[in-house]
PDB file of C-alpha atoms in Angstrom:
ATOM      1  CA  UNK A   1       0.000   0.000   0.000  1.00  0.00           C
ATOM      2  CA  UNK A   2       3.090   2.174   0.106  1.00  0.00           C
ATOM      3  CA  UNK A   3       1.907   3.741   3.379  1.00  0.00           C
ATOM      4  CA  UNK A   4       5.328   5.273   3.920  1.00  0.00           C
ATOM      5  CA  UNK A   5       4.485   7.787   1.236  1.00  0.00           C
ATOM      6  CA  UNK A   6       1.579   9.026   3.342  1.00  0.00           C
ATOM      7  CA  UNK A   7       3.324   9.237   6.692  1.00  0.00           C
ATOM      8  CA  UNK A   8       2.159  12.804   7.374  1.00  0.00           C
ATOM      9  CA  UNK A   9      -1.458  12.133   6.450  1.00  0.00           C
ATOM     10  CA  UNK A  10      -1.567   8.937   8.476  1.00  0.00           C
ATOM     11  CA  UNK A  11       0.011  10.716  11.429  1.00  0.00           C
ATOM     12  CA  UNK A  12      -2.661  13.404  11.262  1.00  0.00           C
ATOM     13  CA  UNK A  13      -5.445  10.811  11.130  1.00  0.00           C
ATOM     14  CA  UNK A  14      -4.038   8.867  14.080  1.00  0.00           C
ATOM     15  CA  UNK A  15      -3.554  12.045  16.121  1.00  0.00           C
ATOM     16  CA  UNK A  16      -7.110  13.182  15.387  1.00  0.00           C
ATOM     17  CA  UNK A  17      -8.492   9.770  16.338  1.00  0.00           C
ATOM     18  CA  UNK A  18      -6.581   9.766  19.631  1.00  0.00           C
ATOM     19  CA  UNK A  19      -7.687  13.293  20.486  1.00  0.00           C
ATOM     20  CA  UNK A  20     -11.307  12.484  19.664  1.00  0.00           C
ATOM     21  CA  UNK A  21     -11.106   9.335  21.760  1.00  0.00           C
ATOM     22  CA  UNK A  22      -9.743  11.382  24.658  1.00  0.00           C
ATOM     23  CA  UNK A  23     -12.668  13.810  24.423  1.00  0.00           C
ATOM     24  CA  UNK A  24     -15.142  10.941  24.168  1.00  0.00           C
ATOM     25  CA  UNK A  25     -13.689   9.282  27.274  1.00  0.00           C
ATOM     26  CA  UNK A  26     -13.718  12.597  29.130  1.00  0.00           C
ATOM     27  CA  UNK A  27     -17.387  13.138  28.342  1.00  0.00           C
ATOM     28  CA  UNK A  28     -18.237   9.603  29.432  1.00  0.00           C
ATOM     29  CA  UNK A  29     -16.382  10.117  32.714  1.00  0.00           C
ATOM     30  CA  UNK A  30     -18.361  13.303  33.377  1.00  0.00           C
ATOM     31  CA  UNK A  31     -21.621  11.535  32.528  1.00  0.00           C
ATOM     32  CA  UNK A  32     -20.774   8.597  34.821  1.00  0.00           C
ATOM     33  CA  UNK A  33     -19.768  10.939  37.635  1.00  0.00           C
ATOM     34  CA  UNK A  34     -23.012  12.907  37.617  1.00  0.00           C
ATOM     35  CA  UNK A  35     -25.172   9.841  37.154  1.00  0.00           C
ATOM     36  CA  UNK A  36     -24.225   8.863  40.704  1.00  0.00           C
ATOM     37  CA  UNK A  37     -23.941  12.375  42.164  1.00  0.00           C
ATOM     38  CA  UNK A  38     -26.749  12.816  44.707  1.00  0.00           C
ATOM     39  CA  UNK A  39     -27.596  15.532  47.184  1.00  0.00           C
ATOM     40  CA  UNK A  40     -27.214  14.590  50.819  1.00  0.00           C
ATOM     41  CA  UNK A  41     -30.767  15.092  52.094  1.00  0.00           C
ATOM     42  CA  UNK A  42     -31.047  14.858  55.865  1.00  0.00           C
ATOM     43  CA  UNK A  43     -33.754  15.076  58.493  1.00  0.00           C
ATOM     44  CA  UNK A  44     -34.304  18.498  60.021  1.00  0.00           C
ATOM     45  CA  UNK A  45     -35.411  18.485  63.640  1.00  0.00           C
ATOM     46  CA  UNK A  46     -35.952  21.062  66.335  1.00  0.00           C
ATOM     47  CA  UNK A  47     -35.621  19.148  69.576  1.00  0.00           C
ATOM     48  CA  UNK A  48     -37.825  16.096  69.117  1.00  0.00           C
ATOM     49  CA  UNK A  49     -40.013  17.768  66.500  1.00  0.00           C
ATOM     50  CA  UNK A  50     -39.642  16.595  62.906  1.00  0.00           C
ATOM     51  CA  UNK A  51     -39.527  19.630  60.590  1.00  0.00           C
ATOM     52  CA  UNK A  52     -38.987  17.774  57.307  1.00  0.00           C
ATOM     53  CA  UNK A  53     -35.883  17.505  55.126  1.00  0.00           C
ATOM     54  CA  UNK A  54     -32.967  19.810  54.326  1.00  0.00           C
ATOM     55  CA  UNK A  55     -29.887  19.647  52.132  1.00  0.00           C
ATOM     56  CA  UNK A  56     -26.696  18.475  53.761  1.00  0.00           C
ATOM     57  CA  UNK A  57     -23.272  19.931  52.848  1.00  0.00           C
ATOM     58  CA  UNK A  58     -22.946  20.884  49.163  1.00  0.00           C
ATOM     59  CA  UNK A  59     -19.250  21.843  49.016  1.00  0.00           C
ATOM     60  CA  UNK A  60     -18.212  18.644  47.207  1.00  0.00           C
ATOM     61  CA  UNK A  61     -20.880  19.209  44.571  1.00  0.00           C
ATOM     62  CA  UNK A  62     -19.664  22.761  43.971  1.00  0.00           C
ATOM     63  CA  UNK A  63     -16.075  21.540  43.628  1.00  0.00           C
ATOM     64  CA  UNK A  64     -17.159  18.823  41.185  1.00  0.00           C
ATOM     65  CA  UNK A  65     -19.027  21.433  39.118  1.00  0.00           C
ATOM     66  CA  UNK A  66     -15.916  23.623  38.942  1.00  0.00           C
ATOM     67  CA  UNK A  67     -13.623  20.726  38.008  1.00  0.00           C
ATOM     68  CA  UNK A  68     -15.863  19.327  35.286  1.00  0.00           C
ATOM     69  CA  UNK A  69     -16.706  22.794  33.924  1.00  0.00           C
ATOM     70  CA  UNK A  70     -12.979  23.408  33.414  1.00  0.00           C
ATOM     71  CA  UNK A  71     -12.621  20.034  31.692  1.00  0.00           C
ATOM     72  CA  UNK A  72     -15.515  20.884  29.369  1.00  0.00           C
ATOM     73  CA  UNK A  73     -13.995  24.283  28.551  1.00  0.00           C
ATOM     74  CA  UNK A  74     -10.759  22.529  27.600  1.00  0.00           C
ATOM     75  CA  UNK A  75     -12.670  20.123  25.365  1.00  0.00           C
ATOM     76  CA  UNK A  76     -14.595  22.970  23.732  1.00  0.00           C
ATOM     77  CA  UNK A  77     -11.331  24.719  22.895  1.00  0.00           C
ATOM     78  CA  UNK A  78      -9.927  21.656  21.138  1.00  0.00           C
ATOM     79  CA  UNK A  79      -9.820  21.569  17.347  1.00  0.00           C
ATOM     80  CA  UNK A  80     -11.002  17.960  17.547  1.00  0.00           C
ATOM     81  CA  UNK A  81     -14.238  18.631  19.445  1.00  0.00           C
ATOM     82  CA  UNK A  82     -16.559  18.994  16.444  1.00  0.00           C
ATOM     83  CA  UNK A  83     -18.112  15.466  16.590  1.00  0.00           C
ATOM     84  CA  UNK A  84     -18.890  16.002  20.294  1.00  0.00           C
ATOM     85  CA  UNK A  85     -19.753  19.709  20.379  1.00  0.00           C
ATOM     86  CA  UNK A  86     -23.457  19.167  21.024  1.00  0.00           C
ATOM     87  CA  UNK A  87     -22.716  16.916  24.005  1.00  0.00           C
ATOM     88  CA  UNK A  88     -20.123  19.335  25.373  1.00  0.00           C
ATOM     89  CA  UNK A  89     -22.630  22.198  25.145  1.00  0.00           C
ATOM     90  CA  UNK A  90     -25.310  20.062  26.776  1.00  0.00           C
ATOM     91  CA  UNK A  91     -23.112  19.234  29.755  1.00  0.00           C
ATOM     92  CA  UNK A  92     -21.889  22.803  30.095  1.00  0.00           C
ATOM     93  CA  UNK A  93     -25.539  23.841  30.402  1.00  0.00           C
ATOM     94  CA  UNK A  94     -26.317  21.000  32.821  1.00  0.00           C
ATOM     95  CA  UNK A  95     -23.465  21.922  35.139  1.00  0.00           C
ATOM     96  CA  UNK A  96     -24.194  25.638  34.901  1.00  0.00           C
ATOM     97  CA  UNK A  97     -27.724  24.870  36.095  1.00  0.00           C
ATOM     98  CA  UNK A  98     -26.377  22.684  38.900  1.00  0.00           C
ATOM     99  CA  UNK A  99     -24.141  25.513  40.115  1.00  0.00           C
ATOM    100  CA  UNK A 100     -26.838  28.190  39.936  1.00  0.00           C
ATOM    101  CA  UNK A 101     -29.614  26.087  41.470  1.00  0.00           C
ATOM    102  CA  UNK A 102     -27.416  24.740  44.267  1.00  0.00           C
ATOM    103  CA  UNK A 103     -26.237  28.232  45.215  1.00  0.00           C
ATOM    104  CA  UNK A 104     -29.733  29.716  45.433  1.00  0.00           C
ATOM    105  CA  UNK A 105     -31.067  26.559  47.116  1.00  0.00           C
ATOM    106  CA  UNK A 106     -28.538  26.878  49.931  1.00  0.00           C
ATOM    107  CA  UNK A 107     -29.432  30.565  50.395  1.00  0.00           C
ATOM    108  CA  UNK A 108     -33.166  29.820  50.464  1.00  0.00           C
ATOM    109  CA  UNK A 109     -32.668  26.974  52.914  1.00  0.00           C
ATOM    110  CA  UNK A 110     -30.608  29.124  55.277  1.00  0.00           C
ATOM    111  CA  UNK A 111     -33.240  31.890  55.239  1.00  0.00           C
ATOM    112  CA  UNK A 112     -36.065  29.374  55.645  1.00  0.00           C
ATOM    113  CA  UNK A 113     -34.406  27.668  58.626  1.00  0.00           C
ATOM    114  CA  UNK A 114     -33.920  31.016  60.367  1.00  0.00           C
ATOM    115  CA  UNK A 115     -37.383  32.427  59.689  1.00  0.00           C
ATOM    116  CA  UNK A 116     -39.158  29.117  60.268  1.00  0.00           C
ATOM    117  CA  UNK A 117     -38.270  29.165  63.941  1.00  0.00           C
ATOM    118  CA  UNK A 118     -39.570  32.745  64.184  1.00  0.00           C
ATOM    119  CA  UNK A 119     -42.756  32.703  62.140  1.00  0.00           C
ATOM    120  CA  UNK A 120     -43.919  29.383  63.520  1.00  0.00           C
ATOM    121  CA  UNK A 121     -44.004  30.977  66.975  1.00  0.00           C
ATOM    122  CA  UNK A 122     -47.295  32.467  68.128  1.00  0.00           C
ATOM    123  CA  UNK A 123     -46.004  35.884  69.183  1.00  0.00           C
ATOM    124  CA  UNK A 124     -44.623  37.021  65.825  1.00  0.00           C
ATOM    125  CA  UNK A 125     -47.555  35.484  63.973  1.00  0.00           C
ATOM    126  CA  UNK A 126     -49.856  37.746  65.960  1.00  0.00           C
ATOM    127  CA  UNK A 127     -47.716  40.833  65.427  1.00  0.00           C
ATOM    128  CA  UNK A 128     -47.101  40.250  61.702  1.00  0.00           C
ATOM    129  CA  UNK A 129     -50.091  38.223  60.444  1.00  0.00           C
ATOM    130  CA  UNK A 130     -49.672  39.133  56.764  1.00  0.00           C
ATOM    131  CA  UNK A 131     -46.004  38.126  56.766  1.00  0.00           C
ATOM    132  CA  UNK A 132     -46.804  34.972  58.719  1.00  0.00           C
ATOM    133  CA  UNK A 133     -49.240  33.997  55.970  1.00  0.00           C
ATOM    134  CA  UNK A 134     -46.614  34.877  53.366  1.00  0.00           C
ATOM    135  CA  UNK A 135     -44.099  32.674  55.127  1.00  0.00           C
ATOM    136  CA  UNK A 136     -46.632  29.831  55.382  1.00  0.00           C
ATOM    137  CA  UNK A 137     -46.913  29.800  51.584  1.00  0.00           C
ATOM    138  CA  UNK A 138     -43.127  29.655  51.245  1.00  0.00           C
ATOM    139  CA  UNK A 139     -42.933  26.967  53.911  1.00  0.00           C
ATOM    140  CA  UNK A 140     -45.481  24.778  52.137  1.00  0.00           C
ATOM    141  CA  UNK A 141     -43.619  25.049  48.817  1.00  0.00           C
ATOM    142  CA  UNK A 142     -40.173  24.502  50.327  1.00  0.00           C
ATOM    143  CA  UNK A 143     -41.232  21.470  52.372  1.00  0.00           C
ATOM    144  CA  UNK A 144     -42.822  19.927  49.258  1.00  0.00           C
ATOM    145  CA  UNK A 145     -39.652  20.653  47.266  1.00  0.00           C
ATOM    146  CA  UNK A 146     -37.512  18.935  49.887  1.00  0.00           C
ATOM    147  CA  UNK A 147     -39.763  15.848  49.927  1.00  0.00           C
ATOM    148  CA  UNK A 148     -39.186  15.538  46.177  1.00  0.00           C
ATOM    149  CA  UNK A 149     -35.437  16.038  46.661  1.00  0.00           C
ATOM    150  CA  UNK A 150     -35.336  13.278  49.266  1.00  0.00           C
ATOM    151  CA  UNK A 151     -37.036  10.896  46.840  1.00  0.00           C
ATOM    152  CA  UNK A 152     -34.971  11.680  43.735  1.00  0.00           C
ATOM    153  CA  UNK A 153     -31.701  13.046  45.141  1.00  0.00           C
ATOM    154  CA  UNK A 154     -29.858  13.082  41.795  1.00  0.00           C
ATOM    155  CA  UNK A 155     -28.230  16.494  41.424  1.00  0.00           C
ATOM    156  CA  UNK A 156     -28.424  16.869  37.641  1.00  0.00           C
ATOM    157  CA  UNK A 157     -32.030  15.696  37.488  1.00  0.00           C
ATOM    158  CA  UNK A 158     -33.232  18.047  40.224  1.00  0.00           C
ATOM    159  CA  UNK A 159     -31.286  21.093  39.056  1.00  0.00           C
ATOM    160  CA  UNK A 160     -32.251  20.703  35.405  1.00  0.00           C
ATOM    161  CA  UNK A 161     -35.938  20.253  36.108  1.00  0.00           C
ATOM    162  CA  UNK A 162     -37.902  22.881  34.197  1.00  0.00           C
ATOM    163  CA  UNK A 163     -38.458  25.963  36.354  1.00  0.00           C
ATOM    164  CA  UNK A 164     -36.297  24.786  39.274  1.00  0.00           C
ATOM    165  CA  UNK A 165     -34.142  27.919  39.411  1.00  0.00           C
ATOM    166  CA  UNK A 166     -37.099  30.270  38.949  1.00  0.00           C
ATOM    167  CA  UNK A 167     -39.052  28.535  41.726  1.00  0.00           C
ATOM    168  CA  UNK A 168     -36.190  28.880  44.187  1.00  0.00           C
ATOM    169  CA  UNK A 169     -35.550  32.464  43.122  1.00  0.00           C
ATOM    170  CA  UNK A 170     -39.198  33.265  43.861  1.00  0.00           C
ATOM    171  CA  UNK A 171     -38.902  31.690  47.307  1.00  0.00           C
ATOM    172  CA  UNK A 172     -35.816  33.783  47.972  1.00  0.00           C
ATOM    173  CA  UNK A 173     -37.682  36.975  47.057  1.00  0.00           C
ATOM    174  CA  UNK A 174     -40.584  36.028  49.328  1.00  0.00           C
ATOM    175  CA  UNK A 175     -38.268  35.180  52.220  1.00  0.00           C
ATOM    176  CA  UNK A 176     -36.388  38.452  51.745  1.00  0.00           C
ATOM    177  CA  UNK A 177     -39.747  40.222  52.023  1.00  0.00           C
ATOM    178  CA  UNK A 178     -40.521  38.388  55.258  1.00  0.00           C
ATOM    179  CA  UNK A 179     -37.070  39.237  56.595  1.00  0.00           C
ATOM    180  CA  UNK A 180     -37.499  42.939  55.725  1.00  0.00           C
ATOM    181  CA  UNK A 181     -40.865  43.133  57.486  1.00  0.00           C
ATOM    182  CA  UNK A 182     -39.374  41.420  60.519  1.00  0.00           C
ATOM    183  CA  UNK A 183     -36.432  43.839  60.550  1.00  0.00           C
ATOM    184  CA  UNK A 184     -38.805  46.812  60.254  1.00  0.00           C
ATOM    185  CA  UNK A 185     -40.812  45.472  63.178  1.00  0.00           C
ATOM    186  CA  UNK A 186     -37.704  45.057  65.326  1.00  0.00           C
ATOM    187  CA  UNK A 187     -36.440  48.517  64.344  1.00  0.00           C
ATOM    188  CA  UNK A 188     -39.769  50.019  65.427  1.00  0.00           C
ATOM    189  CA  UNK A 189     -39.426  48.330  68.803  1.00  0.00           C
ATOM    190  CA  UNK A 190     -35.870  49.623  69.155  1.00  0.00           C
ATOM    191  CA  UNK A 191     -36.981  53.147  68.309  1.00  0.00           C
ATOM    192  CA  UNK A 192     -39.696  52.909  70.934  1.00  0.00           C
ATOM    193  CA  UNK A 193     -37.363  51.375  73.531  1.00  0.00           C
ATOM    194  CA  UNK A 194     -33.751  52.534  72.855  1.00  0.00           C
ATOM    195  CA  UNK A 195     -32.326  49.995  75.313  1.00  0.00           C
ATOM    196  CA  UNK A 196     -33.144  47.325  72.718  1.00  0.00           C
ATOM    197  CA  UNK A 197     -30.379  48.688  70.478  1.00  0.00           C
ATOM    198  CA  UNK A 198     -27.870  46.952  72.733  1.00  0.00           C
ATOM    199  CA  UNK A 199     -29.140  43.414  72.169  1.00  0.00           C
ATOM    200  CA  UNK A 200     -29.164  41.133  69.127  1.00  0.00           C
ATOM    201  CA  UNK A 201     -32.196  40.356  66.994  1.00  0.00           C
ATOM    202  CA  UNK A 202     -32.512  36.878  68.489  1.00  0.00           C
ATOM    203  CA  UNK A 203     -32.361  38.244  72.014  1.00  0.00           C
ATOM    204  CA  UNK A 204     -34.889  40.935  71.158  1.00  0.00           C
ATOM    205  CA  UNK A 205     -37.280  38.377  69.724  1.00  0.00           C
ATOM    206  CA  UNK A 206     -36.954  36.374  72.913  1.00  0.00           C
ATOM    207  CA  UNK A 207     -37.654  39.470  75.010  1.00  0.00           C
ATOM    208  CA  UNK A 208     -40.650  40.453  72.893  1.00  0.00           C
ATOM    209  CA  UNK A 209     -42.045  36.964  73.244  1.00  0.00           C
ATOM    210  CA  UNK A 210     -41.579  36.821  76.987  1.00  0.00           C
ATOM    211  CA  UNK A 211     -44.394  37.208  79.468  1.00  0.00           C
ATOM    212  CA  UNK A 212     -43.089  40.580  80.641  1.00  0.00           C
ATOM    213  CA  UNK A 213     -43.646  42.174  77.222  1.00  0.00           C
ATOM    214  CA  UNK A 214     -47.052  40.732  76.471  1.00  0.00           C
TER     215      UNK A 214
END
């Protein structure tokens, strides 16, 4: 076949095949990794009272997103990526959604855990009935969302569900509104009783809920 005459061409073909194989293996490794990547969903309790489910630590997920996003960027920059470009783009989008949804989910959960202990108490519910109702709506949605997360767990599936980011973003806005109303209420109490400026919000809430202030 006189292959020696085509050494350069053959070398180019072999190099391209090896590079494409490397990209293909890299994509498969990313796919395999995220197929088994689940959120740690744990029970949330206050004392002996069961309050539902919450996300456990998410740091490892965030690190995995960063690592695989860099690998995908390297693949996308390769001259040999063309046969796999659609898959690379798909996984870049998947992991971008995982990062965005996880970040806002953690923020919403932190706000919910803080406000849940406040707005479930009778004293604040009586003082801020509209915000208590607002929080109840958030609470119902968040608890339902966490039940689903406990059942499915898979990170990519949950984060790429249609409307997942928008739903969490809405909860964040609602919780921010509850937090603002609570802060305004506490500020009004501090303005009425300047000595309250010297204690924290949690201490002030405890004081306001005590028998002496009712």
